Coordinates of N, CA and C in Angstrom, one line a residue:
M1 N -7.0 34.3 -24.6 CA -8.2 34.2 -23.7 C -8.8 32.9 -23.9
C2 N -9.2 32.3 -22.8 CA -9.8 30.9 -22.9 C -11.3 31.0 -23.3
T3 N -11.7 30.1 -24.1 CA -13.1 30.1 -24.4 C -13.8 29.3 -23.3
R4 N -15.1 29.4 -23.3 CA -15.9 28.7 -22.3 C -15.7 27.2 -22.4
L5 N -15.6 26.7 -23.6 CA -15.4 25.3 -23.9 C -14.1 24.8 -23.3
E6 N -13.0 25.6 -23.5 CA -11.7 25.2 -23.0 C -11.7 25.2 -21.4
M7 N -12.4 26.2 -20.9 CA -12.5 26.3 -19.4 C -13.3 25.1 -18.9
L8 N -14.4 24.7 -19.5 CA -15.2 23.6 -19.1 C -14.4 22.3 -19.2
L9 N -13.6 22.1 -20.3 CA -12.8 21.0 -20.5 C -11.7 20.9 -19.4
F10 N -11.1 22.0 -19.1 CA -10.1 22.0 -18.0 C -10.7 21.7 -16.7
S11 N -11.9 22.2 -16.4 CA -12.6 21.9 -15.1 C -12.9 20.4 -15.0
I12 N -13.4 19.8 -16.1 CA -13.8 18.4 -16.1 C -12.5 17.5 -15.9
L13 N -11.4 17.9 -16.6 CA -10.2 17.1 -16.4 C -9.6 17.2 -15.0
S14 N -9.7 18.4 -14.5 CA -9.2 18.6 -13.1 C -10.1 17.8 -12.1
L15 N -11.4 17.7 -12.3 CA -12.2 16.9 -11.4 C -11.9 15.5 -11.5
V16 N -11.7 15.0 -12.8 CA -11.4 13.6 -13.0 C -10.1 13.2 -12.3
A17 N -9.1 14.1 -12.4 CA -7.8 13.9 -11.8 C -7.9 13.8 -10.3
C18 N -8.8 14.6 -9.7 CA -8.9 14.5 -8.3 C -9.6 13.3 -7.8
M19 N -10.5 12.7 -8.7 CA -11.2 11.5 -8.3 C -10.4 10.3 -8.3
V20 N -9.3 10.3 -9.1 CA -8.4 9.1 -9.2 C -7.4 9.3 -8.1
S21 N -7.4 8.4 -7.1 CA -6.5 8.5 -6.1 C -6.2 7.1 -5.5
A22 N -5.1 7.1 -4.8 CA -4.7 5.8 -4.1 C -5.6 5.6 -3.0
T23 N -5.8 4.3 -2.7 CA -6.7 3.9 -1.6 C -5.8 3.7 -0.4
V24 N -6.3 4.3 0.7 CA -5.6 4.2 2.0 C -6.5 3.3 2.9
I25 N -6.0 2.2 3.5 CA -6.7 1.4 4.4 C -6.0 1.3 5.7
E26 N -6.8 1.3 6.8 CA -6.2 1.2 8.1 C -6.3 -0.3 8.6
K27 N -5.2 -0.8 9.1 CA -5.2 -2.2 9.5 C -4.6 -2.3 10.9
S28 N -4.7 -3.5 11.4 CA -3.9 -3.8 12.7 C -3.6 -5.3 12.7
M29 N -2.6 -5.6 13.4 CA -2.2 -7.0 13.6 C -1.7 -7.2 15.0
H30 N -1.9 -8.4 15.5 CA -1.3 -8.8 16.9 C 0.0 -9.4 16.7
L31 N 1.0 -8.9 17.2 CA 2.4 -9.4 17.1 C 3.1 -9.3 18.5
S32 N 3.7 -10.3 18.9 CA 4.5 -10.3 20.1 C 3.8 -9.6 21.3
E33 N 2.6 -10.0 21.5 CA 1.8 -9.5 22.6 C 1.5 -8.0 22.5
V34 N 1.6 -7.4 21.3 CA 1.2 -6.0 21.1 C 0.3 -5.9 19.9
V35 N -0.5 -4.9 19.8 CA -1.3 -4.6 18.6 C -0.6 -3.5 17.8
V36 N -0.3 -3.8 16.6 CA 0.4 -2.8 15.7 C -0.7 -2.3 14.7
Q37 N -0.9 -1.0 14.8 CA -1.8 -0.3 13.9 C -1.0 0.3 12.8
Y38 N -1.5 0.2 11.6 CA -0.7 0.7 10.4 C -1.7 1.0 9.3
K39 N -1.2 1.8 8.4 CA -1.9 2.2 7.2 C -1.2 1.6 6.0
V40 N -2.0 1.3 5.0 CA -1.5 0.8 3.7 C -2.1 1.7 2.6
V41 N -1.2 2.2 1.8 CA -1.6 2.9 0.6 C -1.5 2.0 -0.6
L42 N -2.6 1.8 -1.3 CA -2.6 1.0 -2.5 C -2.7 1.9 -3.7
P43 N -1.9 1.6 -4.7 CA -1.9 2.4 -5.9 C -3.2 2.4 -6.7
D44 N -3.4 3.4 -7.5 CA -4.6 3.4 -8.4 C -4.7 2.1 -9.2
G45 N -5.9 1.6 -9.2 CA -6.1 0.3 -10.0 C -5.5 -0.9 -9.4
Y46 N -5.3 -0.9 -8.1 CA -4.6 -2.0 -7.4 C -5.3 -3.3 -7.8
D47 N -4.5 -4.3 -8.1 CA -4.9 -5.6 -8.5 C -4.1 -6.6 -7.6
P48 N -4.8 -7.3 -6.6 CA -4.1 -8.2 -5.7 C -3.4 -9.3 -6.4
S49 N -3.7 -9.6 -7.7 CA -3.0 -10.7 -8.3 C -1.6 -10.2 -9.0
K50 N -1.4 -8.9 -9.0 CA -0.2 -8.4 -9.6 C 0.8 -8.1 -8.5
W51 N 2.1 -8.0 -8.9 CA 3.2 -7.7 -8.0 C 3.5 -6.2 -8.0
Y52 N 3.8 -5.6 -6.9 CA 4.1 -4.2 -6.8 C 5.4 -3.9 -5.9
P53 N 6.1 -2.8 -6.3 CA 7.1 -2.4 -5.4 C 6.5 -1.8 -4.1
A54 N 7.2 -1.8 -3.0 CA 6.7 -1.3 -1.8 C 7.8 -0.5 -1.0
I55 N 7.3 0.3 -0.1 CA 8.2 1.0 0.9 C 7.6 0.8 2.3
L56 N 8.4 0.9 3.2 CA 8.0 0.9 4.7 C 8.3 2.3 5.1
A57 N 7.3 3.0 5.7 CA 7.5 4.4 6.1 C 7.2 4.6 7.5
F58 N 7.9 5.5 8.1 CA 7.7 5.8 9.6 C 7.4 7.3 9.8
G59 N 6.4 7.6 10.7 CA 6.1 8.9 11.1 C 7.2 9.4 12.0
G60 N 7.4 10.7 12.1 CA 8.4 11.2 13.0 C 7.9 11.4 14.4
G61 N 8.7 12.0 15.2 CA 8.3 12.4 16.6 C 7.8 11.2 17.4
P62 N 6.6 11.2 17.9 CA 6.1 10.1 18.7 C 5.6 8.9 18.0
Q63 N 5.7 8.9 16.6 CA 5.4 7.8 15.8 C 4.0 7.3 16.0
T64 N 3.0 8.2 16.2 CA 1.6 7.9 16.4 C 0.9 7.8 15.0
M65 N -0.3 7.4 15.1 CA -1.1 7.3 13.8 C -1.3 8.7 13.2
K66 N -1.3 9.7 14.1 CA -1.4 11.1 13.6 C -0.2 11.4 12.7
Q67 N 1.0 11.0 13.1 CA 2.2 11.3 12.3 C 2.2 10.4 11.0
V68 N 1.6 9.2 11.1 CA 1.5 8.4 9.9 C 0.6 9.1 8.9
D69 N -0.6 9.6 9.4 CA -1.5 10.3 8.5 C -0.8 11.5 7.8
E70 N 0.0 12.2 8.6 CA 0.7 13.4 8.1 C 1.7 13.1 7.0
I71 N 2.5 12.0 7.2 CA 3.5 11.7 6.2 C 2.8 11.1 4.9
L72 N 1.7 10.4 5.1 CA 1.0 9.9 3.9 C 0.4 11.1 3.1
E73 N -0.3 12.0 3.8 CA -0.9 13.1 3.1 C 0.1 14.1 2.5
R74 N 1.2 14.3 3.3 CA 2.2 15.3 2.8 C 2.9 14.9 1.6
N75 N 3.3 13.6 1.5 CA 4.2 13.2 0.4 C 3.8 11.8 -0.1
L76 N 3.7 10.8 0.7 CA 3.8 9.4 0.3 C 2.6 9.0 -0.5
R77 N 1.4 9.5 -0.2 CA 0.2 9.0 -0.9 C 0.3 9.5 -2.4
A78 N 0.7 10.7 -2.6 CA 0.8 11.2 -4.0 C 1.9 10.5 -4.7
E79 N 3.0 10.2 -4.1 CA 4.0 9.5 -4.8 C 3.6 8.0 -5.1
A80 N 2.9 7.4 -4.2 CA 2.4 6.0 -4.4 C 1.5 6.1 -5.6
E81 N 0.6 7.1 -5.7 CA -0.3 7.2 -6.9 C 0.5 7.4 -8.2
R82 N 1.5 8.3 -8.1 CA 2.3 8.6 -9.3 C 3.2 7.5 -9.7
R83 N 3.8 6.8 -8.8 CA 4.8 5.7 -9.1 C 4.2 4.3 -9.1
G84 N 3.0 4.1 -8.5 CA 2.4 2.8 -8.5 C 3.0 1.8 -7.5
Y85 N 3.3 2.3 -6.3 CA 3.8 1.3 -5.3 C 2.9 1.3 -4.1
I86 N 3.1 0.4 -3.2 CA 2.4 0.2 -2.0 C 3.2 0.8 -0.9
V87 N 2.6 1.5 0.0 CA 3.2 2.1 1.2 C 2.7 1.4 2.5
F88 N 3.5 0.9 3.3 CA 3.1 0.4 4.6 C 3.7 1.4 5.7
A89 N 2.8 1.9 6.5 CA 3.2 2.9 7.5 C 2.7 2.5 8.9
P90 N 3.5 1.9 9.8 CA 3.0 1.5 11.1 C 3.2 2.7 12.1
A91 N 2.3 2.6 13.1 CA 2.5 3.5 14.3 C 3.1 2.7 15.4
A92 N 3.9 3.4 16.2 CA 4.6 2.7 17.3 C 3.6 2.1 18.3
P93 N 3.7 0.8 18.5 CA 2.7 0.1 19.4 C 2.9 0.5 20.9
D94 N 1.8 0.8 21.5 CA 1.8 1.2 22.9 C 2.7 2.4 23.2
G95 N 3.0 3.2 22.2 CA 3.8 4.4 22.5 C 5.3 4.2 22.6
V96 N 5.7 2.9 22.4 CA 7.1 2.6 22.5 C 7.7 2.8 21.1
L97 N 8.6 3.7 20.9 CA 9.2 4.1 19.6 C 9.9 2.9 19.0
F98 N 10.0 2.9 17.7 CA 10.6 1.9 16.9 C 12.1 1.8 17.2
F99 N 12.8 2.8 17.7 CA 14.2 2.7 18.0 C 14.4 2.6 19.5
Q100 N 13.3 2.4 20.3 CA 13.5 2.3 21.7 C 12.8 1.0 22.2
G101 N 12.7 0.0 21.4 CA 12.1 -1.3 21.8 C 11.1 -1.9 20.9
S102 N 10.4 -1.2 20.2 CA 9.3 -1.7 19.3 C 9.9 -2.3 18.0
E103 N 11.2 -2.2 17.8 CA 11.8 -2.7 16.5 C 11.7 -4.2 16.5
H104 N 11.5 -4.9 17.6 CA 11.4 -6.3 17.6 C 10.2 -6.9 16.8
I105 N 9.2 -6.0 16.5 CA 8.0 -6.5 15.8 C 8.3 -6.7 14.3
F106 N 9.3 -6.1 13.8 CA 9.5 -6.1 12.3 C 9.6 -7.4 11.6
P107 N 10.4 -8.4 12.1 CA 10.4 -9.7 11.4 C 9.0 -10.3 11.2
S108 N 8.2 -10.2 12.2 CA 6.8 -10.8 12.2 C 5.9 -9.9 11.3
F109 N 6.1 -8.6 11.5 CA 5.3 -7.6 10.7 C 5.5 -7.8 9.2
L110 N 6.8 -7.9 8.8 CA 7.1 -8.0 7.4 C 6.6 -9.4 6.9
D111 N 6.7 -10.4 7.7 CA 6.2 -11.8 7.3 C 4.7 -11.7 7.0
E112 N 4.0 -11.0 7.9 CA 2.5 -10.9 7.6 C 2.2 -10.1 6.4
V113 N 2.9 -8.9 6.2 CA 2.7 -8.1 5.1 C 3.0 -8.9 3.8
L114 N 4.1 -9.6 3.8 CA 4.4 -10.4 2.6 C 3.4 -11.5 2.3
R115 N 2.8 -12.0 3.3 CA 1.7 -13.0 3.1 C 0.4 -12.4 2.5
D116 N 0.2 -11.1 2.9 CA -1.1 -10.4 2.5 C -1.0 -9.7 1.1
F117 N 0.2 -9.3 0.7 CA 0.4 -8.5 -0.5 C 1.5 -9.1 -1.4
N118 N 1.4 -9.0 -2.7 CA 2.4 -9.4 -3.6 C 3.4 -8.2 -3.8
I119 N 4.6 -8.4 -3.2 CA 5.6 -7.3 -3.2 C 6.8 -7.8 -4.0
E120 N 7.1 -6.9 -5.0 CA 8.3 -7.1 -5.9 C 9.6 -7.0 -5.1
G121 N 10.5 -7.9 -5.2 CA 11.8 -7.9 -4.6 C 11.8 -8.0 -3.1
K122 N 10.6 -8.2 -2.5 CA 10.5 -8.4 -1.1 C 11.2 -7.4 -0.2
F123 N 10.9 -6.1 -0.5 CA 11.5 -5.0 0.2 C 13.0 -5.0 -0.1

């Protein structure tokens, strides 16, 4: 049987664990005459002077910002917190899917991301 002190300690530790989380920022950039909206998940204690591993993630279906939010909340945000990497998750610009014409933005998109963030191994 747990004592009150043990229960209090468990509650405090649980609260602290919930307060430590990866930062999610929403960004956009103008590329090839389209605006690309995307989210970036930064690991706990992110330091812009340090180098981090990164992944490029895509939402399913219509590849909208709603799908980006879902994949981040369902899996990728927690993994970024746990593993200490950055996640870049773009939404398909103007509703044109990444495998139906919007893929042309990626050379410029990656160039911009690599200018803004220190990425280990450059993807």
